[in-house]
Amino acid sequence: MKYSLRQLEIFLAIARQQNISRAAETLHMSQSAASAALQNLEQSYNISLFNRVGKKLELNEVGKTLRSKAELLVSHAQEFDQALQGHNDIGHLTVGASFTIGNHLAVTHLAGYLADHPEAQVDINVANSSDVVGQVLNFEVDIGMIEGEIKHRELELIPWREDSLVVFCSPEHPLAKKQSLTDKDIKQARWILREPESGARQTFNNALAGLMPDLDVYLEFKHNEAIKKAVEAGLGIGCLSEIVLQNNFKTGELVPLKLPKRDMKRTFYFALPKKRHKTAAIDWWVEECNRGG
Amino acid sequence: MKYSLRQLEIFLAIARQQNISRAAETLHMSQSAASAALQNLEQSYNISLFNRVGKKLELNEVGKTLRSKAELLVSHAQEFDQALQGHNDIGHLTVGASFTIGNHLAVTHLAGYLADHPEAQVDINVANSSDVVGQVLNFEVDIGMIEGEIKHRELELIPWREDSLVVFCSPEHPLAKKQSLTDKDIKQARWILREPESGARQTFNNALAGLMPDLDVYLEFKHNEAIKKAVEAGLGIGCLSEIVLQNNFKTGELVPLKLPKRDMKRTFYFALPKKRHKTAAIDWWVEECNRGG
DNA sequence: TTTAGATTATCGGTTTTATCGATAACGAAC
DNA sequence: GTTCGTTATCGATAAAACCGATAATCTAAA
C-alpha cells in the first residue's frame, strides 16, 4: 500500500476545487504541501490524475474513475474514525436542498432529526435545484433534495413526496373573486414568477405549455418571498408551491386561484451519487423525511 | 482522522496472531515498531483493543467490533491500491479448503480460474473443515470451502454442490461380491475411516447413527489417500466421498459397495465471514466453481 | 521458589515523511 | 511585455516511523 488516507483527502479536495491552492486552504495546509502530496501520489503509482491544461486542473479519465472509488474509501475511513471515537455514528450530515424544500421542509425535518441525534451537526445548504445536483455530483453534500427530474449518469434519484403548485393573487386583485381562471384570464394577467432555471418555473411552463408564448411574464425573482411580496402588493399574480403559501392563505394575505385542467403536480426527490456509500446518517435523514409531517 | 492504514494493518495482524512479535514478523518489521504502533492507535483514541491477560493478547469487546470494521476498510483500501496500480482487479485470492474439496475439486477449478485471470496469484490452503472455518473467521483466507454444516454467528454459508459418500473395499475382499450390505455385514466389517473431526466422518456417523456403537472402527487416518491404500491392501472397508474414488473405481483397484436405505448425501458450502467485503476475486471464484465441471 | 523461555514495553538514535515559507516557472489576460 | 493567478521546486524543520538493545513482565517447568 503505497498511499495514505491523507493523500486521498488531498487528492479529493483538489478534484473538488479543481485548484490546488484553494484545496490547500480548505485543508488548512500550505499550497506547496498539497502540490507535493498530489505529485507523490501520482509518482508512487506512475499515473497522472489530472489534465494540466494551462491554468485549469481537470480530472482525466483515470482520475475520474479513481476519484469516485477514493471518495467511497475515504467515506468508509471517516466512518471508521467515528467508530474508533466511540460514538458509533453521531449523525453528521450535509444536505443540499433547493430553495423551496430547504427553507420550508428541510428545516422542519431538521428539528425531528436533531431530536433523535442530539450530537449531530447538520449543514443545510440551500441553492437552486441544478446547483444542488452539482454539489451532489461533486461530493460537496451528502445528499441532495431537489424538485425537478434531472437525469445524469452518475446520479441516483429517489422519489420522496408529491407537491403541487398553486396560482395565487392578493385579495384585492380583480381575479380574486373568480371561482376559476379561464385561458383568457391567464393570458391577460401579469405574471410574477421564479427564474426559468428553478424547478417551480419548469413545472409551471410544462403545465401551461400551450399558452406560454402568449403569457405576460412581468417579473422574475429568485426567491419565493420576493414573489409573495410583489403579489401581495398587487403587482400581478404568482405561482408557487403550496408549501410556501399555506400560511399566507390562512391569514388571508393571499388567496389561491383555481386553474381547471392544469396539472401542477410534481415530485420531490432525494439525489445521491450512484454507488455512493450510504452512511447511517444518510439513511436516518431519509427516514426522518419520510415520517408523517 | 487520527489513524493511518498502516496502523490498521498492524492492528489486524496482531489480532490475527494474538501475538505482537509474530505479527511483526509477518509484516517484516521490528517488534518494537509494531508494539508502538498499536499503543499509538490505542492512545490516539483513548481506547484499549486487547485484554492483556499475562502472556495472552485477546481482543476485548471493543476490539472485536472494531476489528471486523477495520478488516472491511483495509480490504477496501487494498482494492483501491490495485485500482491505482492500473489492473482493476488481478484476482489475487486465498482459498481455504477441506482435504477432500481442496485436493480434488479446488485444484480443477483453479485451472479454470487461472485461465480467466492469468495475472492472479491463488493460494489454496488445505486443512480440515473446522480449521478452515477458523481461518475464515480469522480473516486468514478470503473464502472457505467446507463439507459440514458448521454454525457460527459470524459465518455465512453458501450452499455449493451435493456430494455422496461411498462405501468401498478391495476387489479381493469377501464383501466385494455382495450386491449390497446388510446391517450384519456392516457390524462385522473392519472399518477404515477418517478422523472424527472430519466432515466425511461426521456424515458417516449420521448415516449409520443406530449402528455406531456396534461398529468395528479398525483404523483412522487424516488423509483420504492413506485410507484408500489401507483398503486396497485388504485391511478393511472404507467410506469416502465419491469424488476421491472415481478414478479407483474406473481402474478396478477398488470397488463400491451398496448400503440400502443409508443416506450418505451431504452438501459442500462456501464459507465467508458475515458482512465481509466481497472482492471481485471472491465473486469470480464462486462463479468459476459453479461452472459445470 | 527459582529459573529459563517467551513476550511486551521502553529508550535512544536514525531514517523517512510531511509540511512550511520563499521563490521560480508558467500560462492567461490585458 | 507586464501583471496576475496558479503550480512546481528548493532548502529547512518538525513529526513520525522504525530499528536495535534492553528492561520489565509473565508462564511454566525445575
PDB file of N, CA, C and O in Angstrom, chain B residues 136-200:
ATOM      1  N   VAL B 136     -11.255 -18.786   8.148  1.00  0.00           N
ATOM      2  CA  VAL B 136     -12.210 -17.818   7.585  1.00  0.00           C
ATOM      3  C   VAL B 136     -12.541 -16.760   8.633  1.00  0.00           C
ATOM      4  O   VAL B 136     -12.492 -15.567   8.363  1.00  0.00           O
ATOM      5  N   LEU B 137     -12.855 -17.218   9.834  1.00  0.00           N
ATOM      6  CA  LEU B 137     -13.252 -16.282  10.881  1.00  0.00           C
ATOM      7  C   LEU B 137     -12.094 -15.400  11.300  1.00  0.00           C
ATOM      8  O   LEU B 137     -12.290 -14.299  11.814  1.00  0.00           O
ATOM      9  N   ASN B 138     -10.896 -15.885  11.084  1.00  0.00           N
ATOM     10  CA  ASN B 138      -9.715 -15.123  11.468  1.00  0.00           C
ATOM     11  C   ASN B 138      -9.166 -14.308  10.293  1.00  0.00           C
ATOM     12  O   ASN B 138      -8.078 -13.767  10.370  1.00  0.00           O
ATOM     13  N   PHE B 139      -9.940 -14.284   9.224  1.00  0.00           N
ATOM     14  CA  PHE B 139      -9.569 -13.499   8.043  1.00  0.00           C
ATOM     15  C   PHE B 139      -8.233 -13.931   7.448  1.00  0.00           C
ATOM     16  O   PHE B 139      -7.543 -13.135   6.852  1.00  0.00           O
ATOM     17  N   GLU B 140      -7.877 -15.194   7.662  1.00  0.00           N
ATOM     18  CA  GLU B 140      -6.618 -15.673   7.096  1.00  0.00           C
ATOM     19  C   GLU B 140      -6.807 -16.124   5.660  1.00  0.00           C
ATOM     20  O   GLU B 140      -5.859 -16.192   4.895  1.00  0.00           O
ATOM     21  N   VAL B 141      -8.023 -16.479   5.310  1.00  0.00           N
ATOM     22  CA  VAL B 141      -8.319 -16.811   3.919  1.00  0.00           C
ATOM     23  C   VAL B 141      -9.498 -15.949   3.471  1.00  0.00           C
ATOM     24  O   VAL B 141     -10.293 -15.484   4.282  1.00  0.00           O
ATOM     25  N   ASP B 142      -9.577 -15.759   2.145  1.00  0.00           N
ATOM     26  CA  ASP B 142     -10.657 -14.918   1.628  1.00  0.00           C
ATOM     27  C   ASP B 142     -11.976 -15.669   1.601  1.00  0.00           C
ATOM     28  O   ASP B 142     -13.045 -15.105   1.778  1.00  0.00           O
ATOM     29  N   ILE B 143     -11.886 -16.953   1.334  1.00  0.00           N
ATOM     30  CA  ILE B 143     -13.107 -17.750   1.243  1.00  0.00           C
ATOM     31  C   ILE B 143     -12.785 -19.186   1.635  1.00  0.00           C
ATOM     32  O   ILE B 143     -11.686 -19.678   1.365  1.00  0.00           O
ATOM     33  N   GLY B 144     -13.720 -19.830   2.309  1.00  0.00           N
ATOM     34  CA  GLY B 144     -13.519 -21.216   2.714  1.00  0.00           C
ATOM     35  C   GLY B 144     -14.428 -22.137   1.918  1.00  0.00           C
ATOM     36  O   GLY B 144     -15.487 -21.714   1.433  1.00  0.00           O
ATOM     37  N   MET B 145     -14.000 -23.391   1.757  1.00  0.00           N
ATOM     38  CA  MET B 145     -14.845 -24.381   1.087  1.00  0.00           C
ATOM     39  C   MET B 145     -14.877 -25.602   1.991  1.00  0.00           C
ATOM     40  O   MET B 145     -13.865 -26.276   2.167  1.00  0.00           O
ATOM     41  N   ILE B 146     -16.054 -25.873   2.542  1.00  0.00           N
ATOM     42  CA  ILE B 146     -16.111 -26.895   3.573  1.00  0.00           C
ATOM     43  C   ILE B 146     -17.237 -27.888   3.336  1.00  0.00           C
ATOM     44  O   ILE B 146     -18.107 -27.677   2.486  1.00  0.00           O
ATOM     45  N   GLU B 147     -17.217 -28.938   4.131  1.00  0.00           N
ATOM     46  CA  GLU B 147     -18.166 -30.032   3.931  1.00  0.00           C
ATOM     47  C   GLU B 147     -19.303 -29.984   4.940  1.00  0.00           C
ATOM     48  O   GLU B 147     -20.462 -30.068   4.580  1.00  0.00           O
ATOM     49  N   GLY B 148     -18.961 -29.854   6.215  1.00  0.00           N
ATOM     50  CA  GLY B 148     -20.000 -29.928   7.229  1.00  0.00           C
ATOM     51  C   GLY B 148     -20.806 -28.651   7.315  1.00  0.00           C
ATOM     52  O   GLY B 148     -20.429 -27.617   6.780  1.00  0.00           O
ATOM     53  N   GLU B 149     -21.936 -28.733   7.980  1.00  0.00           N
ATOM     54  CA  GLU B 149     -22.717 -27.530   8.214  1.00  0.00           C
ATOM     55  C   GLU B 149     -22.335 -26.973   9.568  1.00  0.00           C
ATOM     56  O   GLU B 149     -22.829 -27.409  10.592  1.00  0.00           O
ATOM     57  N   ILE B 150     -21.454 -26.040   9.562  1.00  0.00           N
ATOM     58  CA  ILE B 150     -20.962 -25.501  10.809  1.00  0.00           C
ATOM     59  C   ILE B 150     -21.661 -24.183  11.092  1.00  0.00           C
ATOM     60  O   ILE B 150     -21.665 -23.284  10.257  1.00  0.00           O
ATOM     61  N   LYS B 151     -22.269 -24.095  12.244  1.00  0.00           N
ATOM     62  CA  LYS B 151     -22.990 -22.871  12.561  1.00  0.00           C
ATOM     63  C   LYS B 151     -22.087 -21.923  13.333  1.00  0.00           C
ATOM     64  O   LYS B 151     -21.372 -22.325  14.237  1.00  0.00           O
ATOM     65  N   HIS B 152     -22.148 -20.676  13.003  1.00  0.00           N
ATOM     66  CA  HIS B 152     -21.403 -19.670  13.755  1.00  0.00           C
ATOM     67  C   HIS B 152     -22.010 -18.324  13.448  1.00  0.00           C
ATOM     68  O   HIS B 152     -22.340 -18.011  12.314  1.00  0.00           O
ATOM     69  N   ARG B 153     -22.144 -17.527  14.498  1.00  0.00           N
ATOM     70  CA  ARG B 153     -22.778 -16.221  14.376  1.00  0.00           C
ATOM     71  C   ARG B 153     -22.145 -15.361  13.279  1.00  0.00           C
ATOM     72  O   ARG B 153     -22.820 -14.619  12.582  1.00  0.00           O
ATOM     73  N   GLU B 154     -20.836 -15.484  13.150  1.00  0.00           N
ATOM     74  CA  GLU B 154     -20.131 -14.587  12.233  1.00  0.00           C
ATOM     75  C   GLU B 154     -19.899 -15.199  10.860  1.00  0.00           C
ATOM     76  O   GLU B 154     -19.189 -14.630  10.037  1.00  0.00           O
ATOM     77  N   LEU B 155     -20.509 -16.395  10.653  1.00  0.00           N
ATOM     78  CA  LEU B 155     -20.189 -17.133   9.434  1.00  0.00           C
ATOM     79  C   LEU B 155     -21.373 -17.194   8.481  1.00  0.00           C
ATOM     80  O   LEU B 155     -22.499 -17.466   8.898  1.00  0.00           O
ATOM     81  N   GLU B 156     -21.087 -16.945   7.221  1.00  0.00           N
ATOM     82  CA  GLU B 156     -22.133 -17.078   6.215  1.00  0.00           C
ATOM     83  C   GLU B 156     -21.833 -18.297   5.359  1.00  0.00           C
ATOM     84  O   GLU B 156     -20.760 -18.410   4.789  1.00  0.00           O
ATOM     85  N   LEU B 157     -22.803 -19.211   5.295  1.00  0.00           N
ATOM     86  CA  LEU B 157     -22.617 -20.421   4.492  1.00  0.00           C
ATOM     87  C   LEU B 157     -23.425 -20.320   3.206  1.00  0.00           C
ATOM     88  O   LEU B 157     -24.613 -20.034   3.231  1.00  0.00           O
ATOM     89  N   ILE B 158     -22.769 -20.554   2.098  1.00  0.00           N
ATOM     90  CA  ILE B 158     -23.456 -20.551   0.805  1.00  0.00           C
ATOM     91  C   ILE B 158     -23.385 -21.959   0.225  1.00  0.00           C
ATOM     92  O   ILE B 158     -22.295 -22.452  -0.063  1.00  0.00           O
ATOM     93  N   PRO B 159     -24.547 -22.624   0.069  1.00  0.00           N
ATOM     94  CA  PRO B 159     -24.540 -23.992  -0.460  1.00  0.00           C
ATOM     95  C   PRO B 159     -23.915 -24.004  -1.849  1.00  0.00           C
ATOM     96  O   PRO B 159     -24.169 -23.115  -2.660  1.00  0.00           O
ATOM     97  N   TRP B 160     -23.119 -25.015  -2.097  1.00  0.00           N
ATOM     98  CA  TRP B 160     -22.440 -25.063  -3.376  1.00  0.00           C
ATOM     99  C   TRP B 160     -22.908 -26.271  -4.198  1.00  0.00           C
ATOM    100  O   TRP B 160     -23.615 -26.107  -5.162  1.00  0.00           O
ATOM    101  N   ARG B 161     -22.546 -27.474  -3.779  1.00  0.00           N
ATOM    102  CA  ARG B 161     -22.954 -28.645  -4.556  1.00  0.00           C
ATOM    103  C   ARG B 161     -23.150 -29.841  -3.655  1.00  0.00           C
ATOM    104  O   ARG B 161     -22.717 -29.863  -2.506  1.00  0.00           O
ATOM    105  N   GLU B 162     -23.825 -30.854  -4.206  1.00  0.00           N
ATOM    106  CA  GLU B 162     -24.102 -32.068  -3.458  1.00  0.00           C
ATOM    107  C   GLU B 162     -22.937 -33.038  -3.586  1.00  0.00           C
ATOM    108  O   GLU B 162     -22.198 -33.017  -4.569  1.00  0.00           O
ATOM    109  N   ASP B 163     -22.824 -33.886  -2.599  1.00  0.00           N
ATOM    110  CA  ASP B 163     -21.801 -34.929  -2.658  1.00  0.00           C
ATOM    111  C   ASP B 163     -22.356 -36.173  -1.979  1.00  0.00           C
ATOM    112  O   ASP B 163     -23.267 -36.085  -1.150  1.00  0.00           O
ATOM    113  N   SER B 164     -21.847 -37.326  -2.345  1.00  0.00           N
ATOM    114  CA  SER B 164     -22.256 -38.563  -1.670  1.00  0.00           C
ATOM    115  C   SER B 164     -21.033 -39.326  -1.200  1.00  0.00           C
ATOM    116  O   SER B 164     -20.016 -39.368  -1.890  1.00  0.00           O
ATOM    117  N   LEU B 165     -21.150 -39.910  -0.033  1.00  0.00           N
ATOM    118  CA  LEU B 165     -20.103 -40.827   0.415  1.00  0.00           C
ATOM    119  C   LEU B 165     -20.401 -42.221  -0.144  1.00  0.00           C
ATOM    120  O   LEU B 165     -21.558 -42.588  -0.338  1.00  0.00           O
ATOM    121  N   VAL B 166     -19.341 -42.961  -0.401  1.00  0.00           N
ATOM    122  CA  VAL B 166     -19.491 -44.319  -0.927  1.00  0.00           C
ATOM    123  C   VAL B 166     -18.668 -45.261  -0.060  1.00  0.00           C
ATOM    124  O   VAL B 166     -17.535 -44.954   0.300  1.00  0.00           O
ATOM    125  N   VAL B 167     -19.296 -46.381   0.277  1.00  0.00           N
ATOM    126  CA  VAL B 167     -18.545 -47.426   0.979  1.00  0.00           C
ATOM    127  C   VAL B 167     -17.847 -48.289  -0.063  1.00  0.00           C
ATOM    128  O   VAL B 167     -18.408 -48.549  -1.121  1.00  0.00           O
ATOM    129  N   PHE B 168     -16.617 -48.701   0.239  1.00  0.00           N
ATOM    130  CA  PHE B 168     -15.859 -49.435  -0.787  1.00  0.00           C
ATOM    131  C   PHE B 168     -14.884 -50.415  -0.138  1.00  0.00           C
ATOM    132  O   PHE B 168     -14.568 -50.311   1.056  1.00  0.00           O
ATOM    133  N   CYS B 169     -14.431 -51.364  -0.964  1.00  0.00           N
ATOM    134  CA  CYS B 169     -13.428 -52.322  -0.489  1.00  0.00           C
ATOM    135  C   CYS B 169     -12.542 -52.728  -1.650  1.00  0.00           C
ATOM    136  O   CYS B 169     -12.757 -52.295  -2.778  1.00  0.00           O
ATOM    137  N   SER B 170     -11.578 -53.562  -1.377  1.00  0.00           N
ATOM    138  CA  SER B 170     -10.723 -54.040  -2.460  1.00  0.00           C
ATOM    139  C   SER B 170     -11.472 -55.149  -3.204  1.00  0.00           C
ATOM    140  O   SER B 170     -12.351 -55.791  -2.626  1.00  0.00           O
ATOM    141  N   PRO B 171     -11.124 -55.358  -4.457  1.00  0.00           N
ATOM    142  CA  PRO B 171     -11.842 -56.376  -5.245  1.00  0.00           C
ATOM    143  C   PRO B 171     -11.721 -57.772  -4.624  1.00  0.00           C
ATOM    144  O   PRO B 171     -12.581 -58.618  -4.843  1.00  0.00           O
ATOM    145  N   GLU B 172     -10.656 -57.997  -3.843  1.00  0.00           N
ATOM    146  CA  GLU B 172     -10.450 -59.327  -3.262  1.00  0.00           C
ATOM    147  C   GLU B 172     -11.215 -59.517  -1.962  1.00  0.00           C
ATOM    148  O   GLU B 172     -11.293 -60.621  -1.425  1.00  0.00           O
ATOM    149  N   HIS B 173     -11.750 -58.458  -1.446  1.00  0.00           N
ATOM    150  CA  HIS B 173     -12.423 -58.539  -0.144  1.00  0.00           C
ATOM    151  C   HIS B 173     -13.671 -59.412  -0.274  1.00  0.00           C
ATOM    152  O   HIS B 173     -14.357 -59.363  -1.286  1.00  0.00           O
ATOM    153  N   PRO B 174     -13.970 -60.201   0.763  1.00  0.00           N
ATOM    154  CA  PRO B 174     -15.140 -61.094   0.721  1.00  0.00           C
ATOM    155  C   PRO B 174     -16.438 -60.351   0.368  1.00  0.00           C
ATOM    156  O   PRO B 174     -17.273 -60.881  -0.372  1.00  0.00           O
ATOM    157  N   LEU B 175     -16.588 -59.138   0.875  1.00  0.00           N
ATOM    158  CA  LEU B 175     -17.834 -58.395   0.649  1.00  0.00           C
ATOM    159  C   LEU B 175     -17.969 -57.910  -0.791  1.00  0.00           C
ATOM    160  O   LEU B 175     -19.047 -57.505  -1.222  1.00  0.00           O
ATOM    161  N   ALA B 176     -16.863 -57.935  -1.521  1.00  0.00           N
ATOM    162  CA  ALA B 176     -16.863 -57.362  -2.869  1.00  0.00           C
ATOM    163  C   ALA B 176     -17.895 -58.031  -3.765  1.00  0.00           C
ATOM    164  O   ALA B 176     -18.398 -57.419  -4.710  1.00  0.00           O
ATOM    165  N   LYS B 177     -18.220 -59.264  -3.440  1.00  0.00           N
ATOM    166  CA  LYS B 177     -19.134 -59.987  -4.337  1.00  0.00           C
ATOM    167  C   LYS B 177     -20.591 -59.682  -4.031  1.00  0.00           C
ATOM    168  O   LYS B 177     -21.473 -59.942  -4.843  1.00  0.00           O
ATOM    169  N   LYS B 178     -20.865 -59.167  -2.860  1.00  0.00           N
ATOM    170  CA  LYS B 178     -22.259 -58.951  -2.467  1.00  0.00           C
ATOM    171  C   LYS B 178     -22.882 -57.769  -3.215  1.00  0.00           C
ATOM    172  O   LYS B 178     -22.207 -56.777  -3.479  1.00  0.00           O
ATOM    173  N   GLN B 179     -24.155 -57.906  -3.524  1.00  0.00           N
ATOM    174  CA  GLN B 179     -24.853 -56.796  -4.185  1.00  0.00           C
ATOM    175  C   GLN B 179     -24.946 -55.598  -3.247  1.00  0.00           C
ATOM    176  O   GLN B 179     -24.673 -54.477  -3.620  1.00  0.00           O
ATOM    177  N   SER B 180     -25.375 -55.867  -2.026  1.00  0.00           N
ATOM    178  CA  SER B 180     -25.480 -54.765  -1.071  1.00  0.00           C
ATOM    179  C   SER B 180     -25.298 -55.301   0.343  1.00  0.00           C
ATOM    180  O   SER B 180     -25.560 -56.478   0.621  1.00  0.00           O
ATOM    181  N   LEU B 181     -24.876 -54.422   1.226  1.00  0.00           N
ATOM    182  CA  LEU B 181     -24.518 -54.854   2.576  1.00  0.00           C
ATOM    183  C   LEU B 181     -25.730 -54.867   3.507  1.00  0.00           C
ATOM    184  O   LEU B 181     -26.552 -53.951   3.483  1.00  0.00           O
ATOM    185  N   THR B 182     -25.811 -55.852   4.329  1.00  0.00           N
ATOM    186  CA  THR B 182     -26.827 -55.893   5.384  1.00  0.00           C
ATOM    187  C   THR B 182     -26.242 -55.224   6.631  1.00  0.00           C
ATOM    188  O   THR B 182     -25.035 -54.972   6.720  1.00  0.00           O
ATOM    189  N   ASP B 183     -27.107 -54.972   7.600  1.00  0.00           N
ATOM    190  CA  ASP B 183     -26.623 -54.407   8.854  1.00  0.00           C
ATOM    191  C   ASP B 183     -25.596 -55.344   9.489  1.00  0.00           C
ATOM    192  O   ASP B 183     -24.631 -54.896  10.124  1.00  0.00           O
ATOM    193  N   LYS B 184     -25.814 -56.615   9.313  1.00  0.00           N
ATOM    194  CA  LYS B 184     -24.872 -57.583   9.889  1.00  0.00           C
ATOM    195  C   LYS B 184     -23.487 -57.419   9.262  1.00  0.00           C
ATOM    196  O   LYS B 184     -22.475 -57.381   9.958  1.00  0.00           O
ATOM    197  N   ASP B 185     -23.481 -57.323   7.927  1.00  0.00           N
ATOM    198  CA  ASP B 185     -22.209 -57.081   7.237  1.00  0.00           C
ATOM    199  C   ASP B 185     -21.505 -55.854   7.809  1.00  0.00           C
ATOM    200  O   ASP B 185     -20.301 -55.850   8.066  1.00  0.00           O
ATOM    201  N   ILE B 186     -22.304 -54.823   7.984  1.00  0.00           N
ATOM    202  CA  ILE B 186     -21.733 -53.556   8.442  1.00  0.00           C
ATOM    203  C   ILE B 186     -21.086 -53.705   9.813  1.00  0.00           C
ATOM    204  O   ILE B 186     -19.997 -53.184  10.073  1.00  0.00           O
ATOM    205  N   LYS B 187     -21.772 -54.452  10.672  1.00  0.00           N
ATOM    206  CA  LYS B 187     -21.228 -54.621  12.025  1.00  0.00           C
ATOM    207  C   LYS B 187     -19.999 -55.512  12.044  1.00  0.00           C
ATOM    208  O   LYS B 187     -19.090 -55.331  12.842  1.00  0.00           O
ATOM    209  N   GLN B 188     -19.967 -56.486  11.162  1.00  0.00           N
ATOM    210  CA  GLN B 188     -18.851 -57.433  11.199  1.00  0.00           C
ATOM    211  C   GLN B 188     -17.604 -56.898  10.510  1.00  0.00           C
ATOM    212  O   GLN B 188     -16.497 -57.347  10.794  1.00  0.00           O
ATOM    213  N   ALA B 189     -17.814 -55.924   9.618  1.00  0.00           N
ATOM    214  CA  ALA B 189     -16.666 -55.459   8.835  1.00  0.00           C
ATOM    215  C   ALA B 189     -15.691 -54.679   9.707  1.00  0.00           C
ATOM    216  O   ALA B 189     -16.053 -54.120  10.739  1.00  0.00           O
ATOM    217  N   ARG B 190     -14.441 -54.654   9.258  1.00  0.00           N
ATOM    218  CA  ARG B 190     -13.436 -53.784   9.860  1.00  0.00           C
ATOM    219  C   ARG B 190     -13.444 -52.482   9.079  1.00  0.00           C
ATOM    220  O   ARG B 190     -13.211 -52.471   7.867  1.00  0.00           O
ATOM    221  N   TRP B 191     -13.688 -51.387   9.780  1.00  0.00           N
ATOM    222  CA  TRP B 191     -13.813 -50.102   9.098  1.00  0.00           C
ATOM    223  C   TRP B 191     -12.515 -49.306   9.163  1.00  0.00           C
ATOM    224  O   TRP B 191     -11.823 -49.288  10.187  1.00  0.00           O
ATOM    225  N   ILE B 192     -12.234 -48.677   8.058  1.00  0.00           N
ATOM    226  CA  ILE B 192     -11.074 -47.774   7.993  1.00  0.00           C
ATOM    227  C   ILE B 192     -11.612 -46.406   7.593  1.00  0.00           C
ATOM    228  O   ILE B 192     -12.104 -46.232   6.479  1.00  0.00           O
ATOM    229  N   LEU B 193     -11.553 -45.451   8.532  1.00  0.00           N
ATOM    230  CA  LEU B 193     -12.282 -44.202   8.347  1.00  0.00           C
ATOM    231  C   LEU B 193     -11.425 -42.970   8.585  1.00  0.00           C
ATOM    232  O   LEU B 193     -10.320 -43.067   9.131  1.00  0.00           O
ATOM    233  N   ARG B 194     -11.969 -41.840   8.185  1.00  0.00           N
ATOM    234  CA  ARG B 194     -11.344 -40.551   8.503  1.00  0.00           C
ATOM    235  C   ARG B 194     -11.508 -40.256   9.997  1.00  0.00           C
ATOM    236  O   ARG B 194     -12.348 -40.856  10.679  1.00  0.00           O
ATOM    237  N   GLU B 195     -10.730 -39.319  10.503  1.00  0.00           N
ATOM    238  CA  GLU B 195     -10.807 -38.970  11.926  1.00  0.00           C
ATOM    239  C   GLU B 195     -12.165 -38.340  12.255  1.00  0.00           C
ATOM    240  O   GLU B 195     -12.804 -37.764  11.374  1.00  0.00           O
ATOM    241  N   PRO B 196     -12.584 -38.437  13.500  1.00  0.00           N
ATOM    242  CA  PRO B 196     -13.936 -37.991  13.866  1.00  0.00           C
ATOM    243  C   PRO B 196     -14.211 -36.510  13.593  1.00  0.00           C
ATOM    244  O   PRO B 196     -15.372 -36.118  13.461  1.00  0.00           O
ATOM    245  N   GLU B 197     -13.173 -35.693  13.516  1.00  0.00           N
ATOM    246  CA  GLU B 197     -13.398 -34.267  13.290  1.00  0.00           C
ATOM    247  C   GLU B 197     -13.704 -33.962  11.829  1.00  0.00           C
ATOM    248  O   GLU B 197     -14.135 -32.866  11.493  1.00  0.00           O
ATOM    249  N   SER B 198     -13.430 -34.921  10.966  1.00  0.00           N
ATOM    250  CA  SER B 198     -13.553 -34.633   9.537  1.00  0.00           C
ATOM    251  C   SER B 198     -15.009 -34.599   9.114  1.00  0.00           C
ATOM    252  O   SER B 198     -15.886 -35.214   9.724  1.00  0.00           O
ATOM    253  N   GLY B 199     -15.267 -33.886   8.048  1.00  0.00           N
ATOM    254  CA  GLY B 199     -16.624 -33.792   7.525  1.00  0.00           C
ATOM    255  C   GLY B 199     -17.135 -35.149   7.067  1.00  0.00           C
ATOM    256  O   GLY B 199     -18.281 -35.522   7.332  1.00  0.00           O
ATOM    257  N   ALA B 200     -16.263 -35.913   6.406  1.00  0.00           N
ATOM    258  CA  ALA B 200     -16.682 -37.215   5.886  1.00  0.00           C
ATOM    259  C   ALA B 200     -17.123 -38.133   7.032  1.00  0.00           C
ATOM    260  O   ALA B 200     -18.140 -38.818   6.960  1.00  0.00           O
TER     261      ALA B 200
END
